Short mmCIF file of C-alpha atoms and ligand atoms in Angstrom, two decimals:
data_model
loop_
_atom_site.label_atom_id
_atom_site.label_comp_id
_atom_site.label_asym_id
_atom_site.label_seq_id
_atom_site.Cartn_x
_atom_site.Cartn_y
_atom_site.Cartn_z
CA MET Y 1 78.63 51.00 67.51
CA HIS Y 2 75.70 53.29 64.05
CA GLU Y 3 73.71 53.59 66.07
CA THR Y 4 75.28 55.80 68.53
CA VAL Y 5 78.05 57.51 66.72
CA GLY Y 6 76.95 56.34 62.91
CA LEU Y 7 79.89 54.41 62.83
CA SER Y 8 79.38 51.28 59.35
CA PHE Y 9 81.57 48.65 58.57
CA THR Y 10 80.42 45.82 55.75
CA ASP Y 11 81.36 42.10 56.53
CA SER Y 12 84.40 42.11 54.18
CA LYS Y 13 85.41 45.30 57.49
CA LYS Y 14 84.75 41.72 59.83
CA PRO Y 15 88.88 40.52 60.30
CA LEU Y 16 89.89 44.61 60.72
CA ILE Y 17 87.79 45.13 63.74
CA SER Y 18 87.88 42.17 65.04
CA SER Y 19 91.84 42.64 65.74
CA ARG Y 20 91.70 45.79 65.95
CA LEU Y 21 89.01 45.34 69.48
CA ALA Y 22 90.75 41.46 70.51
CA ALA Y 23 93.74 43.36 72.12
CA ARG Y 24 91.50 45.03 74.14
CA VAL Y 25 88.80 42.00 75.19
CA GLN Y 26 91.77 40.67 76.56
CA ARG Y 27 93.12 43.58 78.54
CA LEU Y 28 89.69 44.08 79.65
CA GLY Y 29 90.16 40.45 80.95
CA LEU Y 30 86.75 39.58 78.72
CA GLU Y 31 85.68 36.59 77.25
CA ASP Y 32 84.86 37.21 73.94
CA PHE Y 33 83.17 40.05 72.04
CA ASN Y 34 79.48 39.52 73.40
CA ASP Y 35 80.55 40.70 76.48
CA TYR Y 36 82.64 43.53 75.31
CA VAL Y 37 79.35 44.50 73.23
CA ALA Y 38 77.24 43.97 76.76
CA LEU Y 39 79.85 46.43 78.01
CA LEU Y 40 79.59 49.77 75.49
CA ARG Y 41 76.21 48.80 75.29
CA SER Y 42 76.22 49.07 79.68
CA SER Y 43 75.31 52.92 80.97
CA ASP Y 44 78.32 52.66 82.77
CA ASP Y 45 80.42 51.26 80.12
CA GLY Y 46 83.41 53.75 82.30
CA GLY Y 47 84.44 55.47 78.37
CA GLU Y 48 85.00 52.44 77.03
CA LEU Y 49 82.80 53.99 73.30
CA GLN Y 50 85.57 56.47 73.38
CA VAL Y 51 88.14 53.15 73.58
CA ALA Y 52 86.19 51.30 70.91
CA VAL Y 53 85.77 54.42 68.68
CA ASP Y 54 89.16 55.23 68.94
CA LEU Y 55 90.33 51.99 67.80
CA LEU Y 56 87.86 51.37 65.29
CA THR Y 57 88.01 54.99 63.17
CA THR Y 58 91.70 57.43 62.48
CA ASN Y 59 92.48 59.91 63.78
CA GLU Y 60 95.36 60.49 60.94
CA THR Y 61 95.61 64.58 59.92
CA TYR Y 62 98.27 67.20 59.57
CA PHE Y 63 98.84 70.77 59.40
CA PHE Y 64 97.67 72.45 55.51
CA ARG Y 65 96.72 68.69 54.62
CA GLU Y 66 95.01 69.14 51.02
CA PRO Y 67 96.31 72.53 50.08
CA GLN Y 68 93.75 73.24 47.40
CA HIS Y 69 91.01 74.09 50.17
CA TYR Y 70 93.41 76.54 52.32
CA ASP Y 71 94.47 77.83 48.60
CA PHE Y 72 91.01 78.09 48.05
CA LEU Y 73 89.88 79.38 51.22
CA GLU Y 74 92.41 82.81 51.49
CA SER Y 75 91.29 83.77 47.10
CA GLU Y 76 87.49 83.49 48.40
CA LEU Y 77 87.78 85.33 52.23
CA THR Y 78 90.56 87.71 50.67
CA GLY Y 79 88.54 91.50 50.68
CA LYS Y 80 86.26 90.49 53.90
CA THR Y 81 87.43 93.41 55.92
CA ARG Y 82 84.02 93.99 57.70
CA GLY Y 83 81.95 91.52 60.12
CA SER Y 84 83.44 88.73 61.89
CA LEU Y 85 84.00 85.48 60.35
CA SER Y 86 83.81 82.12 62.09
CA VAL Y 87 85.27 78.07 61.39
CA TRP Y 88 83.78 74.65 62.66
CA SER Y 89 86.40 72.70 61.93
CA ALA Y 90 84.07 69.83 62.59
CA ALA Y 91 85.76 66.76 63.06
CA CYS Y 92 88.72 67.79 64.08
CA SER Y 93 91.26 65.31 65.42
CA PHE Y 94 94.32 66.57 67.24
CA GLY Y 95 93.33 70.11 65.93
CA ASP Y 96 95.73 70.39 63.09
CA GLU Y 97 93.35 71.28 60.48
CA ALA Y 98 91.78 74.58 63.31
CA TYR Y 99 94.61 75.42 64.51
CA SER Y 100 95.98 75.64 59.96
CA VAL Y 101 92.98 77.52 59.53
CA ALA Y 102 94.27 80.16 62.46
CA MET Y 103 97.74 80.41 60.78
CA LEU Y 104 95.92 81.28 57.63
CA LEU Y 105 93.65 84.02 59.57
CA CYS Y 106 96.33 85.23 61.53
CA ASP Y 107 98.12 86.15 58.29
CA MET Y 108 95.63 86.99 56.35
CA GLN Y 109 94.87 89.78 58.88
CA ARG Y 110 98.07 91.10 59.53
CA ALA Y 111 98.21 92.25 56.06
CA GLY Y 112 94.65 93.25 56.53
CA ARG Y 113 92.86 91.64 54.30
CA ILE Y 114 90.27 90.45 56.93
CA GLY Y 115 89.62 92.10 59.42
CA ASP Y 116 90.85 91.19 63.07
CA GLU Y 117 86.56 89.73 64.49
CA TRP Y 118 87.42 86.38 63.50
CA THR Y 119 86.65 82.57 65.73
CA ILE Y 120 87.71 79.29 64.78
CA LEU Y 121 85.38 75.73 66.88
CA ALA Y 122 86.96 72.40 66.74
CA THR Y 123 84.81 69.62 67.16
CA ASP Y 124 85.25 65.80 67.56
CA ILE Y 125 83.74 62.53 69.72
CA SER Y 126 87.25 61.76 71.33
CA ASP Y 127 87.90 63.19 73.72
CA ARG Y 128 91.75 61.98 74.09
CA VAL Y 129 92.65 64.03 70.72
CA LEU Y 130 90.36 67.55 72.57
CA GLN Y 131 92.58 66.72 75.41
CA SER Y 132 96.07 66.46 72.78
CA ALA Y 133 94.70 68.93 70.71
CA SER Y 134 93.97 71.44 73.42
CA GLN Y 135 97.84 71.23 74.50
CA ALA Y 136 98.44 72.09 70.73
CA ILE Y 137 101.93 69.84 70.71
CA TYR Y 138 102.96 68.24 67.27
CA PRO Y 139 105.89 66.01 65.65
CA GLN Y 140 107.69 68.26 63.78
CA GLU Y 141 106.94 65.62 61.35
CA ARG Y 142 103.41 66.59 61.15
CA LEU Y 143 103.36 70.68 60.22
CA ARG Y 144 105.91 69.49 57.59
CA ASN Y 145 103.78 71.77 55.26
CA VAL Y 146 103.76 74.81 57.20
CA THR Y 147 106.38 77.06 56.03
CA ALA Y 148 109.12 78.41 57.78
CA ASP Y 149 107.96 81.75 58.34
CA ARG Y 150 104.65 80.46 59.54
CA LEU Y 151 106.93 77.71 61.49
CA LYS Y 152 108.64 80.41 62.99
CA ARG Y 153 105.65 82.75 63.63
CA TYR Y 154 103.08 80.66 65.78
CA CYS Y 155 105.71 77.80 66.19
CA LEU Y 156 107.38 77.16 69.11
CA ARG Y 157 110.69 74.33 68.95
CA GLY Y 158 110.84 71.66 71.34
CA ASP Y 159 114.56 70.50 72.57
CA GLY Y 160 116.17 68.62 75.10
CA GLU Y 161 113.15 66.16 76.04
CA SER Y 162 110.75 67.51 73.51
CA ASP Y 163 113.23 67.96 70.51
CA GLY Y 164 111.22 67.16 68.17
CA LEU Y 165 108.39 68.50 68.58
CA ALA Y 166 106.79 71.58 68.53
CA GLN Y 167 104.11 74.29 70.38
CA ILE Y 168 101.65 76.56 68.95
CA GLN Y 169 101.69 79.77 70.10
CA PRO Y 170 99.64 80.25 73.01
CA LYS Y 171 98.45 83.92 71.00
CA LEU Y 172 97.30 81.03 68.06
CA ARG Y 173 95.80 78.54 70.07
CA GLU Y 174 94.06 81.52 72.09
CA ARG Y 175 91.43 82.04 69.23
CA VAL Y 176 90.92 77.88 68.50
CA ARG Y 177 88.05 77.07 71.23
CA PHE Y 178 87.23 72.39 71.11
CA GLY Y 179 83.91 71.12 72.54
CA TRP Y 180 83.15 67.74 72.11
CA LEU Y 181 81.13 67.23 69.38
CA ASN Y 182 78.82 63.61 68.06
CA LEU Y 183 77.57 64.61 64.68
CA CYS Y 184 75.07 61.52 64.54
CA ARG Y 185 73.28 63.51 67.59
CA PRO Y 186 70.77 66.36 66.91
CA ILE Y 187 73.18 69.68 67.27
CA GLU Y 188 72.96 71.89 69.61
CA SER Y 189 73.01 75.63 67.88
CA LEU Y 190 76.30 76.51 67.85
CA GLY Y 191 75.48 80.01 65.70
CA SER Y 192 76.05 79.38 61.84
CA PHE Y 193 79.26 79.78 60.22
CA ASP Y 194 80.80 80.92 57.29
CA VAL Y 195 83.37 77.95 56.39
CA ILE Y 196 82.49 75.24 57.95
CA PHE Y 197 85.37 72.00 57.34
CA LEU Y 198 83.80 68.78 57.70
CA ARG Y 199 86.72 66.54 56.54
CA ASN Y 200 87.91 62.84 55.86
CA VAL Y 201 84.87 61.51 58.21
CA LEU Y 202 81.94 61.09 56.41
CA ILE Y 203 84.04 57.57 54.89
CA TYR Y 204 83.28 56.23 58.01
CA PHE Y 205 79.24 56.31 57.74
CA ASP Y 206 77.18 54.30 55.47
CA ALA Y 207 74.80 56.41 52.67
CA PRO Y 208 71.77 57.70 55.04
CA THR Y 209 74.11 58.18 58.13
CA LYS Y 210 76.69 60.73 55.45
CA ARG Y 211 73.39 62.48 53.96
CA ALA Y 212 71.48 62.88 57.05
CA VAL Y 213 74.70 64.07 58.61
CA VAL Y 214 75.97 66.66 56.04
CA ASP Y 215 72.42 67.74 56.54
CA ARG Y 216 73.01 68.27 60.03
CA VAL Y 217 75.57 70.59 59.16
CA LEU Y 218 75.15 72.63 56.39
CA THR Y 219 71.76 73.91 59.26
CA GLU Y 220 74.81 75.17 61.05
CA LEU Y 221 76.43 77.86 57.45
CA LYS Y 222 75.41 80.37 56.60
CA PRO Y 223 73.53 80.83 53.66
CA GLY Y 224 76.56 81.88 50.49
CA GLY Y 225 78.98 79.94 53.38
CA LEU Y 226 82.06 78.02 52.21
CA PHE Y 227 81.93 74.47 52.77
CA PHE Y 228 84.53 71.55 53.03
CA ILE Y 229 84.71 67.57 52.33
CA GLY Y 230 88.10 65.03 52.07
CA THR Y 231 88.68 65.64 48.46
CA ALA Y 232 89.05 61.13 48.63
CA GLU Y 233 85.04 61.09 49.15
CA GLY Y 234 83.49 61.59 47.16
CA ARG Y 235 80.25 63.79 45.75
CA VAL Y 236 77.84 64.81 48.53
CA ALA Y 237 74.61 63.90 49.13
CA CYS Y 238 72.02 66.31 50.59
CA ARG Y 239 69.27 67.90 50.85
CA THR Y 240 70.59 71.22 51.39
CA PRO Y 241 71.07 72.95 47.46
CA LEU Y 242 75.53 73.68 47.24
CA LYS Y 243 77.29 74.58 43.94
CA SER Y 244 80.68 72.63 44.09
CA LEU Y 245 83.28 75.17 43.10
CA ILE Y 246 86.53 72.63 43.28
CA PRO Y 247 87.01 68.97 44.22
CA GLY Y 248 85.88 68.97 48.36
CA ALA Y 249 84.49 72.52 47.93
CA PHE Y 250 81.22 73.86 47.77
CA ARG Y 251 78.94 77.17 48.18
CA LYS Y 252 76.66 76.12 50.75
CA LEU Y 253 73.11 78.04 47.84
CA PRO Y 254 70.36 79.66 49.48
CA GLU Y 255 66.80 77.46 50.01
C1 SAM W 301 90.53 61.37 59.44
S1 SAM W 301 89.69 62.19 61.32
C2 SAM W 301 90.03 64.29 60.51
C3 SAM W 301 90.59 64.78 60.97
C4 SAM W 301 90.58 65.91 60.16
N1 SAM W 301 89.15 66.78 59.54
C5 SAM W 301 91.09 65.94 58.43
O1 SAM W 301 90.34 66.21 57.61
O2 SAM W 301 92.72 65.98 58.62
C6 SAM W 301 88.48 61.69 61.92
C7 SAM W 301 87.65 62.29 62.92
O3 SAM W 301 86.56 62.13 62.71
C8 SAM W 301 86.17 61.76 64.24
N2 SAM W 301 84.79 61.57 64.94
C9 SAM W 301 84.12 59.85 63.69
N3 SAM W 301 83.33 60.04 64.35
C10 SAM W 301 82.33 60.66 64.55
C11 SAM W 301 81.29 61.19 65.19
N4 SAM W 301 80.03 60.87 64.52
N5 SAM W 301 81.30 62.54 65.26
C12 SAM W 301 81.91 63.10 65.62
N6 SAM W 301 83.62 62.66 65.38
C13 SAM W 301 83.71 61.91 64.37
C14 SAM W 301 87.43 61.05 65.08
O4 SAM W 301 87.65 61.30 66.62
C15 SAM W 301 88.32 61.33 64.22
O5 SAM W 301 88.88 62.52 65.51
#
């Protein structure tokens, strides 16, 4: 798992790992974990690697998580009415982060505080979350940080069988492009971004992997661009020069 997707676990996590994988091993009718490892290593694993990543990581996310980052982004972007603006939500999980940024940018555009040429790319390693993200249907609980105004403007409330669910409106969905990407592999040029969110994924990586992932991701950020990590993720050690702005937010300096 470390070689392929960068996941790194200390020995103390052994009970957690075995409890998360045991049911899967049983369900597949395998003898033991060695057979499971052999299956993961075989080229014909039928997507089992994806299943294992999903079992071993958490996809926890919600709209406007760490709201201070959105407030900060808003103040940094205000007045950028000329030129295009591109945002990348790396490790986007179910898309909550990407659609939160889309709501913010859409509102800013309506108010004439940014131009209309903005795009959002959202990527993850899990096909399962990406599929769900493009359908954009969420339990209302995950939208708890979305203001009533925005709920009205950007979400369709479900009723009957869909009671308790909400779907993001097509006009917002069409602003976000989803794609599969493994942060632990070389990145085919994605273009250069003004803003990158890489939040709450570095926790799965050991120190050398973290550094490599951050530097790799930062090659896709324009000098002067904004870079966000989760506020609980500590300091980022990387070669790329960064200026610290607020907890979890950085500006890329020219090299
Ligand atoms: C906790 S979620 C973070 C979601 C969102 N960024 C947030 O902060 O709310 C972590 C995501 O990282 C993804 N992930 C784990 N390893 C990855 C890798 N090597 N490349 C890309 N995504 C990865 C998982 O599939 C999961 O969806």
